[in-house]
Coordinates of N, CA and C in Angstrom, one line a residue:
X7 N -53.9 -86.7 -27.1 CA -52.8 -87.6 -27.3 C -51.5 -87.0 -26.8
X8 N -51.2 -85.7 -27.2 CA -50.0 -85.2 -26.9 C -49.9 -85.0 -25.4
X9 N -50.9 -84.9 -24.2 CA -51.1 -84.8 -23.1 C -50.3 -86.1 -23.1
X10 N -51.3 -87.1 -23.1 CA -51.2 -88.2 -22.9 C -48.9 -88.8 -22.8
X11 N -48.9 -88.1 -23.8 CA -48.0 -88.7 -24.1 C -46.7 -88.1 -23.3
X12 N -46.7 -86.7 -23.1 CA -46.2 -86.2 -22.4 C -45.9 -86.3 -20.8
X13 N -47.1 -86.6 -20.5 CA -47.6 -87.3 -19.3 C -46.4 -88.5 -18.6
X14 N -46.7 -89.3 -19.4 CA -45.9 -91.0 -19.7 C -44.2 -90.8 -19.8
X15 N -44.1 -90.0 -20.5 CA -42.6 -89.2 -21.1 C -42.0 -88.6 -19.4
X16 N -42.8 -87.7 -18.8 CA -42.1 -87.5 -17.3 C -42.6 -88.3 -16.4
X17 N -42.9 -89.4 -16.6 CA -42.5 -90.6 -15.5 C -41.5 -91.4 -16.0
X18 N -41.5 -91.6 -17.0 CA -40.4 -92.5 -17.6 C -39.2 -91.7 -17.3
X19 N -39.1 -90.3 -17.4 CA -37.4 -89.5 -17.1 C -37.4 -88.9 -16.0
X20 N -38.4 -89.3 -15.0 CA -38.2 -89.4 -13.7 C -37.7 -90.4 -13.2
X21 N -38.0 -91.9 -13.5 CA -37.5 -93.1 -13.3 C -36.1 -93.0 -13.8
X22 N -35.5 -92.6 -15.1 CA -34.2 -92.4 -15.9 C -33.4 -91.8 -14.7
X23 N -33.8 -90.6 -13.9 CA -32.9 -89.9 -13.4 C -33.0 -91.3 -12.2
X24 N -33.5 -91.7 -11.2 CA -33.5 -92.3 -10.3 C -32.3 -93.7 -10.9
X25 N -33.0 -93.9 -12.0 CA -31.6 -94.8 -12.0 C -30.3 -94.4 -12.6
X26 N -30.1 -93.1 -13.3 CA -29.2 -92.6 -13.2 C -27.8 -92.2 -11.9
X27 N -29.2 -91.9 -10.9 CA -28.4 -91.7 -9.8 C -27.9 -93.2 -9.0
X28 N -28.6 -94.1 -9.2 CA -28.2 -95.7 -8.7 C -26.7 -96.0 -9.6
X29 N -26.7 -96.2 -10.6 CA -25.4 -96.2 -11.6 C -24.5 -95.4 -10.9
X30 N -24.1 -94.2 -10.7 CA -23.4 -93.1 -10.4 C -23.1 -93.9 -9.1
X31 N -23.9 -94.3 -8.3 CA -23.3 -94.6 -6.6 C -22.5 -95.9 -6.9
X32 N -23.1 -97.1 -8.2 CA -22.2 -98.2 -8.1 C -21.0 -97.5 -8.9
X33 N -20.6 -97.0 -9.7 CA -19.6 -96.6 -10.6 C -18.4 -96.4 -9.3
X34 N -19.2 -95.1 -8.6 CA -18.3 -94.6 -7.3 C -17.8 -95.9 -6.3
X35 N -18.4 -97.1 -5.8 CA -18.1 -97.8 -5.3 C -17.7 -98.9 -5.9
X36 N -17.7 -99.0 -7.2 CA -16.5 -100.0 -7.7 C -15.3 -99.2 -7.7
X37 N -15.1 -97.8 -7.8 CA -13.7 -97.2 -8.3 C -13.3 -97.6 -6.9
X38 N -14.1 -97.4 -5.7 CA -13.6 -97.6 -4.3 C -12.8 -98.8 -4.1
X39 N -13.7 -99.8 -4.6 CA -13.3 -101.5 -4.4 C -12.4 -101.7 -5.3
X40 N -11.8 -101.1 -6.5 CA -10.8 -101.3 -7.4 C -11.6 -102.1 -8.5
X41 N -12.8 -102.1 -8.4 CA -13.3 -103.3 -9.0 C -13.5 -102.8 -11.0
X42 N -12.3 -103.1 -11.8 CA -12.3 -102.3 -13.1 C -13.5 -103.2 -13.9
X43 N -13.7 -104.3 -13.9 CA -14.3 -105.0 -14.6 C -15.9 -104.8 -13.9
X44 N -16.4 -104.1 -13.3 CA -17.8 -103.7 -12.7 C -17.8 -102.8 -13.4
X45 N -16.8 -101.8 -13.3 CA -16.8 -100.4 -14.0 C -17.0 -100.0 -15.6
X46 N -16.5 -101.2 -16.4 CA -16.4 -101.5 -17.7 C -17.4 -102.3 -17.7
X47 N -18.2 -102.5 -16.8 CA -20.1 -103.2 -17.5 C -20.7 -102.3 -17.0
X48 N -20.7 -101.1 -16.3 CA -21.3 -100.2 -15.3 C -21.4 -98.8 -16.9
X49 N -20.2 -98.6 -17.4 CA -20.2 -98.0 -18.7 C -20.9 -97.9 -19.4
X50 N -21.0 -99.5 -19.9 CA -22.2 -99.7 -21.1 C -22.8 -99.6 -20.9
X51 N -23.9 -99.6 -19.4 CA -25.4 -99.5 -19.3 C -25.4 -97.8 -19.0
X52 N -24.4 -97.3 -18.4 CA -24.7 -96.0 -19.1 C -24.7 -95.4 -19.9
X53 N -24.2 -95.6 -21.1 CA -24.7 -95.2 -22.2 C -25.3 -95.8 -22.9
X54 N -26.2 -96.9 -22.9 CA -27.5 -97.4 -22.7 C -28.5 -96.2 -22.1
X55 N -28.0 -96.0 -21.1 CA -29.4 -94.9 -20.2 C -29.1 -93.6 -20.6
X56 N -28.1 -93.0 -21.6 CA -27.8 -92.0 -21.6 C -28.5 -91.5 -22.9
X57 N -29.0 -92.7 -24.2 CA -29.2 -92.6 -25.3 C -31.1 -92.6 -24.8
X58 N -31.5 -93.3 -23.7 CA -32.7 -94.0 -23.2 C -32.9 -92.4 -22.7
X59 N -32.3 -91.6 -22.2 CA -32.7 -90.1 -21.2 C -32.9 -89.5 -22.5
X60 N -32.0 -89.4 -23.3 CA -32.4 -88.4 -23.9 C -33.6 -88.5 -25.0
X61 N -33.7 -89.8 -25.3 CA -34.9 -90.1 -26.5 C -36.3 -89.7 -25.6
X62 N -36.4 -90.1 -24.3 CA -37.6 -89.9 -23.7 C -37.7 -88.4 -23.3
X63 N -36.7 -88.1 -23.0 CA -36.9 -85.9 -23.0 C -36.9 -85.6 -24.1
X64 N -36.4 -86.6 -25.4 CA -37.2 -85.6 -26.7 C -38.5 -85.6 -27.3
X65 N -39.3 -86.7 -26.4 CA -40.3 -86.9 -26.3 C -41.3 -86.0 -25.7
X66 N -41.1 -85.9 -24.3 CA -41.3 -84.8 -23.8 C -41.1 -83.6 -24.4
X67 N -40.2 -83.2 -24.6 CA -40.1 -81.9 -25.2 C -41.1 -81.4 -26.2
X68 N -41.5 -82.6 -27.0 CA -42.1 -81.8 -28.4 C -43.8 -82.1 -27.9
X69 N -43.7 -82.8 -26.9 CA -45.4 -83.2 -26.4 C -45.3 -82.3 -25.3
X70 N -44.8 -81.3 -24.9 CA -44.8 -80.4 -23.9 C -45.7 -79.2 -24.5
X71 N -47.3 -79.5 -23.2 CA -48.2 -78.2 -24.0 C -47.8 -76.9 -24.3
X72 N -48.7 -76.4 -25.6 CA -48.1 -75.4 -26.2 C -46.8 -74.9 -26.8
X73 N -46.2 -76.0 -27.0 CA -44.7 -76.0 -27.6 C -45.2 -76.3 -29.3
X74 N -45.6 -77.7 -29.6 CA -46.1 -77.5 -31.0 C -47.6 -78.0 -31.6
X75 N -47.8 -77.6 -32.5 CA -49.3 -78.1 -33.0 C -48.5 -79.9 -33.0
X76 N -50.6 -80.4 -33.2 CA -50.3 -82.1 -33.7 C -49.9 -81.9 -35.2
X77 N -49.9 -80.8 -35.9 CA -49.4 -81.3 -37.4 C -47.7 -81.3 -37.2
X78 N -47.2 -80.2 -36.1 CA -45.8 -80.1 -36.3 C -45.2 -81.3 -35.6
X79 N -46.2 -81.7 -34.6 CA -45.5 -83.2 -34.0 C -45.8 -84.6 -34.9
X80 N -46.8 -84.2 -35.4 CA -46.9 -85.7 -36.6 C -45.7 -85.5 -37.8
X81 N -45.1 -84.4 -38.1 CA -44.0 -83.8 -39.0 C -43.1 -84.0 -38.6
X82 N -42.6 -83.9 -37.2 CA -41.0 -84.3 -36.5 C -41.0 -85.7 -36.4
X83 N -42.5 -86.5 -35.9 CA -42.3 -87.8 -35.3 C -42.5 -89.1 -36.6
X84 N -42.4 -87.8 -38.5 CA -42.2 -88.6 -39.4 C -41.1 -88.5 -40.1
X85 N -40.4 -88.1 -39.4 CA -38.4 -88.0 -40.0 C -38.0 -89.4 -39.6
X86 N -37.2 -89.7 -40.7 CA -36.5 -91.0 -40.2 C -35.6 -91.8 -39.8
X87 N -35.0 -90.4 -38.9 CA -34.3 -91.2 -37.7 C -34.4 -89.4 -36.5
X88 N -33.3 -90.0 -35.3 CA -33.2 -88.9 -34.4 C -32.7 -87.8 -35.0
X89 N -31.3 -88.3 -35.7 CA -31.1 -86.6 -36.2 C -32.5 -85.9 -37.1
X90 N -32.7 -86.7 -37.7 CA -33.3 -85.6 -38.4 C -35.1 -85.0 -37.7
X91 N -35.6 -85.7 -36.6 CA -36.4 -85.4 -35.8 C -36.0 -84.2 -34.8
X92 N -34.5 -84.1 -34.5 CA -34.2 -83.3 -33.6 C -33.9 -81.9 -34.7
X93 N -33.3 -81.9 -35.8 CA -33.5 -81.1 -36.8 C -34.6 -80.0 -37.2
X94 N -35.7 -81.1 -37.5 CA -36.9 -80.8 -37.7 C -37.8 -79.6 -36.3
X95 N -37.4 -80.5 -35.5 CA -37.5 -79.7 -33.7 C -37.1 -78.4 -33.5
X96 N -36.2 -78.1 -33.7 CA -35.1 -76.9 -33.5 C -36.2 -75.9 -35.0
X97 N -36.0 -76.3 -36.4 CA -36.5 -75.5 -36.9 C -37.7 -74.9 -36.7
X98 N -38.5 -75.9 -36.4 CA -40.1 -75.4 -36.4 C -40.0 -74.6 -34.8
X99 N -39.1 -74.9 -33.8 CA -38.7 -73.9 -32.4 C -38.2 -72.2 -32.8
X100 N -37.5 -72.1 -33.8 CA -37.1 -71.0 -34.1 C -38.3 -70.4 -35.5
X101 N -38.7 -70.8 -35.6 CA -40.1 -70.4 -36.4 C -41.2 -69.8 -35.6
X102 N -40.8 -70.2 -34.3 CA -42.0 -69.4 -33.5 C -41.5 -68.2 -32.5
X103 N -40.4 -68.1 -33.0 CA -39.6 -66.6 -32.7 C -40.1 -65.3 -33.4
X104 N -40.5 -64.9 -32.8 CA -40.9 -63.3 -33.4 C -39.4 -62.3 -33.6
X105 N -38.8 -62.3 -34.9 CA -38.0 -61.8 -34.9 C -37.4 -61.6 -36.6
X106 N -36.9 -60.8 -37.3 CA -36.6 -60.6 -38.2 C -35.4 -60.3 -38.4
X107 N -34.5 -60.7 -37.5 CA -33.1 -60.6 -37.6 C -32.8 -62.3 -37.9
X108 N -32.6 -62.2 -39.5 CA -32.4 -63.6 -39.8 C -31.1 -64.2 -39.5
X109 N -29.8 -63.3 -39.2 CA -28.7 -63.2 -39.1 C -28.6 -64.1 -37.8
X110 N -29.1 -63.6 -37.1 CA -29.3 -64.1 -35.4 C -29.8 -65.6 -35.3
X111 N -30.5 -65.7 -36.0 CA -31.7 -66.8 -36.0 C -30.4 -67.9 -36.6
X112 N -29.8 -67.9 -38.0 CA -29.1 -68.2 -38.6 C -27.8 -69.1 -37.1
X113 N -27.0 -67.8 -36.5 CA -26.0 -67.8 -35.9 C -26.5 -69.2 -34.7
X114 N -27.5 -68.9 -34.1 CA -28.2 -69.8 -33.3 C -28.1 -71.1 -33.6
X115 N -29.1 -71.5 -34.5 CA -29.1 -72.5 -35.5 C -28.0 -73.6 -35.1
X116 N -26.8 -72.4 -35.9 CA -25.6 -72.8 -36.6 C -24.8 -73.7 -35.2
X117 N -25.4 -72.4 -34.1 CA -24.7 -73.3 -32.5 C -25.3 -74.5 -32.1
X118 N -26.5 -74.3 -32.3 CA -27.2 -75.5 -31.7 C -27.2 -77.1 -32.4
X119 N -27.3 -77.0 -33.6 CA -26.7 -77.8 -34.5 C -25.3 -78.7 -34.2
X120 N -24.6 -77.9 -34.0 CA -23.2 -78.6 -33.8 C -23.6 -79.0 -32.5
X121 N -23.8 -78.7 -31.5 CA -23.9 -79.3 -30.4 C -24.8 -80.6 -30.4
X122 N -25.4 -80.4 -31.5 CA -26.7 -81.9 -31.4 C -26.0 -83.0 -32.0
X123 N -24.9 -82.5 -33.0 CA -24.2 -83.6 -33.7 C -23.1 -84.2 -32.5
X124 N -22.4 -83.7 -32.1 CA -21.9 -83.5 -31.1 C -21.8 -84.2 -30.2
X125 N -23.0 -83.9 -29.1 CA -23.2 -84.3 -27.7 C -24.3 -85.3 -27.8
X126 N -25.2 -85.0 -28.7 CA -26.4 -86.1 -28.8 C -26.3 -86.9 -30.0
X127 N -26.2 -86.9 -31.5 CA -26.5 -87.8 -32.7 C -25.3 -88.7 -32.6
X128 N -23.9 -88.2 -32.3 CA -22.9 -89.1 -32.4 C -23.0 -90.1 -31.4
X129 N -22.6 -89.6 -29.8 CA -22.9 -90.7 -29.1 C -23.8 -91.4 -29.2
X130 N -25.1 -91.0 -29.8 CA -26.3 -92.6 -30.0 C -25.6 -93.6 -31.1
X131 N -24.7 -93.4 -31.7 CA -23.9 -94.0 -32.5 C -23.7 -95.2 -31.7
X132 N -22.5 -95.1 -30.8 CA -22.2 -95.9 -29.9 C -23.5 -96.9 -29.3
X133 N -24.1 -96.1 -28.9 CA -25.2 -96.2 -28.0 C -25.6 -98.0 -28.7
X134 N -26.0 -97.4 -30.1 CA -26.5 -98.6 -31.1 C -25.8 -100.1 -30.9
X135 N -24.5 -99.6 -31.0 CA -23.6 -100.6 -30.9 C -23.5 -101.4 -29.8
X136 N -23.7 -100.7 -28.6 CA -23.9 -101.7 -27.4 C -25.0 -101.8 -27.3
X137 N -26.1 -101.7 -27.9 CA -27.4 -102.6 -27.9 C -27.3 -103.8 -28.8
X138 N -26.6 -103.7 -29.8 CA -26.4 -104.6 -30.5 C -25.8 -105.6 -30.4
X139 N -25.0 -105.2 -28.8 CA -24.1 -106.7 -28.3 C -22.5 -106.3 -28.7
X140 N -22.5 -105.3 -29.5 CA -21.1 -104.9 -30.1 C -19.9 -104.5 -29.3
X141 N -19.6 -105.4 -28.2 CA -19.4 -104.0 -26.5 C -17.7 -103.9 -26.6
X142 N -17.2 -105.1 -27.5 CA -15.6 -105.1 -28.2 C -15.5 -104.7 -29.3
X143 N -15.7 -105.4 -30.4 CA -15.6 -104.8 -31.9 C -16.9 -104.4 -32.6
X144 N -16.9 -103.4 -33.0 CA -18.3 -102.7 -33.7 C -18.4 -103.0 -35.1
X145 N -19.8 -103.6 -36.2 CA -19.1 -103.5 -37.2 C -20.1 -102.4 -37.8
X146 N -20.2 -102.8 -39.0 CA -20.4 -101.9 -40.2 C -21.9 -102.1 -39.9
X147 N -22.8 -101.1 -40.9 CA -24.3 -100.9 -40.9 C -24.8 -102.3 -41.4
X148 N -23.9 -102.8 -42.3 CA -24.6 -103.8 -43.1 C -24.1 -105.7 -41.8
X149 N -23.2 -104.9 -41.3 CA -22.7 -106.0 -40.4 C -21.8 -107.1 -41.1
X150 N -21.1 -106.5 -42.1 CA -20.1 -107.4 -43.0 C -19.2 -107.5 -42.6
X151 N -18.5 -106.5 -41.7 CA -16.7 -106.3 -41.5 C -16.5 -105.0 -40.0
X152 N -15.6 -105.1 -39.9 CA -15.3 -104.6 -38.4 C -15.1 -103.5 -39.0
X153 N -15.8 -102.3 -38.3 CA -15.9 -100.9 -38.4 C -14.7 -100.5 -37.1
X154 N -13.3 -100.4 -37.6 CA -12.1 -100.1 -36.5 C -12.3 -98.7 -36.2
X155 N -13.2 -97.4 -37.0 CA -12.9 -96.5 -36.4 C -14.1 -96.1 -34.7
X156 N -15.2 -97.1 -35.3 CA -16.3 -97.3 -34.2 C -15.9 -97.9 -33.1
X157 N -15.1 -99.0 -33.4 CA -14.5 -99.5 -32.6 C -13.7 -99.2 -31.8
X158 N -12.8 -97.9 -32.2 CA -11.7 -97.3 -31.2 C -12.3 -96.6 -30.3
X159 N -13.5 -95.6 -30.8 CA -14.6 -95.1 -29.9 C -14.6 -95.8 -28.7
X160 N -15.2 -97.3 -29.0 CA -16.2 -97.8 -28.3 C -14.8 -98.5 -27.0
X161 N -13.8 -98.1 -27.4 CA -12.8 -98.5 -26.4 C -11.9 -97.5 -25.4
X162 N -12.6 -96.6 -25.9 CA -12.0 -94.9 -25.1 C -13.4 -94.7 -24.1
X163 N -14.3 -95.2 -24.6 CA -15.7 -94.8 -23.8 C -15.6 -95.0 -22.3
X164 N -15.7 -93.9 -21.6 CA -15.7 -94.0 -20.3 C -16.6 -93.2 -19.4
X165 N -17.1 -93.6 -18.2 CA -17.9 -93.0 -17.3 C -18.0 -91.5 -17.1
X166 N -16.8 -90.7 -17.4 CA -16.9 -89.8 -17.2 C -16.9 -88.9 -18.3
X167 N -17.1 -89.4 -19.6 CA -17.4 -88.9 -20.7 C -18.8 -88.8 -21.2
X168 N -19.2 -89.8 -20.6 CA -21.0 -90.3 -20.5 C -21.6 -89.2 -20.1
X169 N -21.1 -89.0 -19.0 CA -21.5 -88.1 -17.6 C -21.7 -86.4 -17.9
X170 N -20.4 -86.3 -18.9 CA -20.2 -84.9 -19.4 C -21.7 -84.9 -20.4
X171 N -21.8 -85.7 -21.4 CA -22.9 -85.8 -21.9 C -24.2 -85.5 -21.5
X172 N -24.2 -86.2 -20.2 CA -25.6 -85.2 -19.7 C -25.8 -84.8 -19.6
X173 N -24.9 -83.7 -18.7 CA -24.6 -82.6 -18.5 C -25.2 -81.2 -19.6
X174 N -24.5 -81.8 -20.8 CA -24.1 -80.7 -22.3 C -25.9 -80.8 -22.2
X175 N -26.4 -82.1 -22.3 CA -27.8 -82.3 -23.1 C -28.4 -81.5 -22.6
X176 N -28.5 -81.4 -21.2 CA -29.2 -81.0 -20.1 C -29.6 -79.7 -20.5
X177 N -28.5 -78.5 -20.4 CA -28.4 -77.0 -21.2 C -28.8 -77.0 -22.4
X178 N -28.2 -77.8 -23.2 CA -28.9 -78.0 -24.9 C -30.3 -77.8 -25.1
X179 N -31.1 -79.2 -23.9 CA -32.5 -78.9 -23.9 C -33.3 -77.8 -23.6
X180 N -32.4 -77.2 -22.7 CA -32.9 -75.9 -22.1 C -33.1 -75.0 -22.9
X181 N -32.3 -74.6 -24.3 CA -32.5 -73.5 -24.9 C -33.6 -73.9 -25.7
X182 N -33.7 -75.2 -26.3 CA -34.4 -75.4 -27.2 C -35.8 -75.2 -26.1
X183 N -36.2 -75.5 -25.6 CA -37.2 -75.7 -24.5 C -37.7 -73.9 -24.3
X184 N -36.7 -73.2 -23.5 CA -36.9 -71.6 -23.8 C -37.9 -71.1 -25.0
X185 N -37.0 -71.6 -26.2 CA -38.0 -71.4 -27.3 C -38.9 -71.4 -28.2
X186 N -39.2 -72.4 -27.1 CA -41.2 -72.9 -27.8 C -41.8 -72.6 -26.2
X187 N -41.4 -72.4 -25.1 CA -42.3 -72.0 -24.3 C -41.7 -70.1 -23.5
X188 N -40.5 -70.0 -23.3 CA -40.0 -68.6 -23.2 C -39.9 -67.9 -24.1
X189 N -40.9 -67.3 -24.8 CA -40.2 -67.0 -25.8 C -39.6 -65.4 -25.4
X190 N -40.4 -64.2 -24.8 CA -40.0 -63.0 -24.2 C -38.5 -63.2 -23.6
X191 N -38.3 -64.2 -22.6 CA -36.9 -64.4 -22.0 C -36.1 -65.5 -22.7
X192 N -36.0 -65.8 -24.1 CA -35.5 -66.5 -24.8 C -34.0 -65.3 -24.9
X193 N -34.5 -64.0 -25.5 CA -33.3 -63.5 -25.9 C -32.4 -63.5 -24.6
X194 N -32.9 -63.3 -23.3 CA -32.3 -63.2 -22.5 C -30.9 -64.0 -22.0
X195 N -32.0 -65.3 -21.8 CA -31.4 -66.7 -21.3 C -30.5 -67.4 -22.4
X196 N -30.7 -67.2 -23.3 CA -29.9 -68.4 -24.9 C -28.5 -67.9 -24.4
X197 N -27.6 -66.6 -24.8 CA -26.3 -66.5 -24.4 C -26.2 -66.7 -23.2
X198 N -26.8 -66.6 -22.2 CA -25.9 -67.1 -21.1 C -26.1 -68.8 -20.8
X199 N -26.9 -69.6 -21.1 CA -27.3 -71.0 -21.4 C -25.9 -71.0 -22.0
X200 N -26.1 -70.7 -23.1 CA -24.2 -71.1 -24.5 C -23.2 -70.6 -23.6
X201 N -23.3 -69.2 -23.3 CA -22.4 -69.3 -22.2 C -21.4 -70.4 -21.2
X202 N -22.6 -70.6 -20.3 CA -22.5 -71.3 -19.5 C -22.2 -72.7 -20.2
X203 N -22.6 -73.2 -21.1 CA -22.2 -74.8 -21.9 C -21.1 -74.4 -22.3
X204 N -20.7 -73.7 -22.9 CA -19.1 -73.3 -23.5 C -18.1 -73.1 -21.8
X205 N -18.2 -72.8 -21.3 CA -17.7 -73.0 -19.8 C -17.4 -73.8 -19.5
X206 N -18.4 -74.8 -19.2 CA -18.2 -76.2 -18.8 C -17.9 -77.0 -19.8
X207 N -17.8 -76.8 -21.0 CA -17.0 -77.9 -21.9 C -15.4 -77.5 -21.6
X208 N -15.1 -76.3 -21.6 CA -13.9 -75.8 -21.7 C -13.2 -76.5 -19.7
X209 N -14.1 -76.1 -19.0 CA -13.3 -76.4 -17.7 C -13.5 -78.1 -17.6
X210 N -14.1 -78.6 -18.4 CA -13.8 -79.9 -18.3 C -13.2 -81.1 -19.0
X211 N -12.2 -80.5 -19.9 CA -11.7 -80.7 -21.0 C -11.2 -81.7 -20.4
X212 N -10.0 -81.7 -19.2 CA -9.1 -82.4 -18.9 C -9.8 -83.2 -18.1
X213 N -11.2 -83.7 -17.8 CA -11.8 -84.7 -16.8 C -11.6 -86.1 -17.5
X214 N -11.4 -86.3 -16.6 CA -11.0 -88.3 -17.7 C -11.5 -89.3 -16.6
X215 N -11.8 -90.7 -16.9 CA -11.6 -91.6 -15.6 C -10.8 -91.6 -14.9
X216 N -9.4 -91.4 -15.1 CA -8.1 -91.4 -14.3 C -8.5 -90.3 -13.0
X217 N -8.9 -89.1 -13.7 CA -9.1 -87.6 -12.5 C -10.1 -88.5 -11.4
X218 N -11.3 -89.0 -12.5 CA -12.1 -89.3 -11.3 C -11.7 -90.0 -10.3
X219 N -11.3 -90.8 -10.8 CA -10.3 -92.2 -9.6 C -9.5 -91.5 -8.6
X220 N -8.8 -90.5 -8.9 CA -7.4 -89.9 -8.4 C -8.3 -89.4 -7.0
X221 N -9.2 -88.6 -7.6 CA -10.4 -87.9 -6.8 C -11.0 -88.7 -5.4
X222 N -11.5 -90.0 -6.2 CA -12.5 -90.5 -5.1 C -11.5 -91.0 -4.2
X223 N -10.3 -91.7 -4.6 CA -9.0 -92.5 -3.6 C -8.5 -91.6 -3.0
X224 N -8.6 -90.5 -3.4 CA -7.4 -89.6 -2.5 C -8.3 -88.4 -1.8
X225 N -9.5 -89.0 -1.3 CA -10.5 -88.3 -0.9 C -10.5 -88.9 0.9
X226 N -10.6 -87.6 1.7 CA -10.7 -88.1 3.2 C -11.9 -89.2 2.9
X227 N -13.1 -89.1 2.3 CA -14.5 -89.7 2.5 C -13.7 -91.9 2.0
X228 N -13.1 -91.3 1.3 CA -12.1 -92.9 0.9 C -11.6 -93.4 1.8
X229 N -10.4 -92.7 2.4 CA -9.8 -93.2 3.1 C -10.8 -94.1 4.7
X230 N -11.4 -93.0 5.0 CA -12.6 -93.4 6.0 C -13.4 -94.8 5.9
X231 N -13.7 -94.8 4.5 CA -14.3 -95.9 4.2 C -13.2 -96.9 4.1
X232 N -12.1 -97.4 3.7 CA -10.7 -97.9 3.7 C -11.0 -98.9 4.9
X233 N -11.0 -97.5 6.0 CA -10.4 -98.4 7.3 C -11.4 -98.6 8.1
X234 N -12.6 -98.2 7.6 CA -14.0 -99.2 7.9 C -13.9 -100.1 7.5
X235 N -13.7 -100.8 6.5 CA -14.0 -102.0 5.9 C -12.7 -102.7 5.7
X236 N -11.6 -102.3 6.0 CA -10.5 -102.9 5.5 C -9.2 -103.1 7.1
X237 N -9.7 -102.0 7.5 CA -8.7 -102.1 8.9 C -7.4 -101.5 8.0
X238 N -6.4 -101.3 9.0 CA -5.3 -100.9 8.5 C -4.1 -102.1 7.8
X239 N -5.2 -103.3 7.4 CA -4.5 -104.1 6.5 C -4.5 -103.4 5.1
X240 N -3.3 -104.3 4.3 CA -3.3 -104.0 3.0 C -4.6 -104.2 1.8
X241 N -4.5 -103.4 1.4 CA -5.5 -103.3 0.1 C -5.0 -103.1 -1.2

């Protein structure tokens, strides 16, 4: 079964990435065309695909041979919801560390954790919300009343915040991944993985949709395209 399942799991996030990469080229070619209202439907379906990437690489991950027994995957895949499956994940990963420095183990944890709350449990928040059709005002779990602080979220959300998210998961996965299958080069690789994610959160602090836009318009590859398609009339 876990073959099986893992199998299914990397075609499915092979497909993810291919259409990940299709989104990315329209996003870029609406910022070209000015077109904001493509770009603000082009958003929602990525984070749609962004909550879709990561549920099926957490799938993958734990059906990836020799990572866990069927009792520890029937044990994660009976938590009731993502956080607490990705929770469960991470512990029973650091369980198969040969190590007695609980201190370490502890500090790890402690990093990985915030990053799951973070980069992955929160944004599926959102995620929910625009499956739900919620794509202006979000409401409450019970659906009684307008949830304004979800809501503010759900109006700051933009392409290139999405994007950053991938990114983070991407490394996230990686450590955890190291240690159910590296485990000799686990010590190695983990700080410079954190490393390198602490890096890139830091140098991209200041990325917003605005940078991106500034970026692609004021790029020779823009302009070229401009006066392909536009002539040196106004735009």
């Amino acid at each position: 079964m876990a073959e099986e399942i893992f199998t299914a799991s990397t075609e499915n996030l092979r497909d993810l990435k291919k259409q990940r990469k299709r989104i990315c080229a329209l996003v870029n070619r609406a910022i070209r065309e000015k077109q904001d209202p493509d770009l603000i439907s082009l958003t929602k379906m990525y984070a749609l695909l962004y909550s879709a990437y990561v549920e099926t690489s957490f799938l993958k991950l734990i059906h990836t041979p020799k990572a866990f027994t069927e009792s520890e995957i029937i044990q994660i895949m009976a938590e009731r919801n993502l956080e607490q499956k990705w929770l469960k994940c991470v512990d029973f990963a650091f369980n198969k560390l040969n190590t007695t420095n609980l201190g370490e183990v502890a500090n790890k944890k402690q990093t990985l954790h915030r990053l799951l709350q973070e980069y992955i449990i929160d944004p599926s928040q959102i995620r929910n919300k625009v499956a739900h059709g919620q794509w202006v005002y979000c409401l409450n779990n019970e659906c009684t009343k307008v949830n304004h602080d979800t809501t503010a979220l759900m109006a700051n959300l933009d392409f290139v915040k999405i994007e950053k998210y991938f990114c983070i998961y991407d490394k996230f996965h990686q450590c955890i991944l190291d240690l159910l299958i590296s485990h000799r080069t686990h010590y190695r690789d983990y700080y410079q993985i954190i490393t390198e994610l602490q890096d890139y959160v830091d140098s991209t602090k200041s990325w917003s949709l605005e940078t991106k836009k500034h970026q692609i318009l004021s790029s020779s590859k823009y302009q070229n395209y401009k006066e392909k398609n536009y002539g040196n009339g106004a735009y």
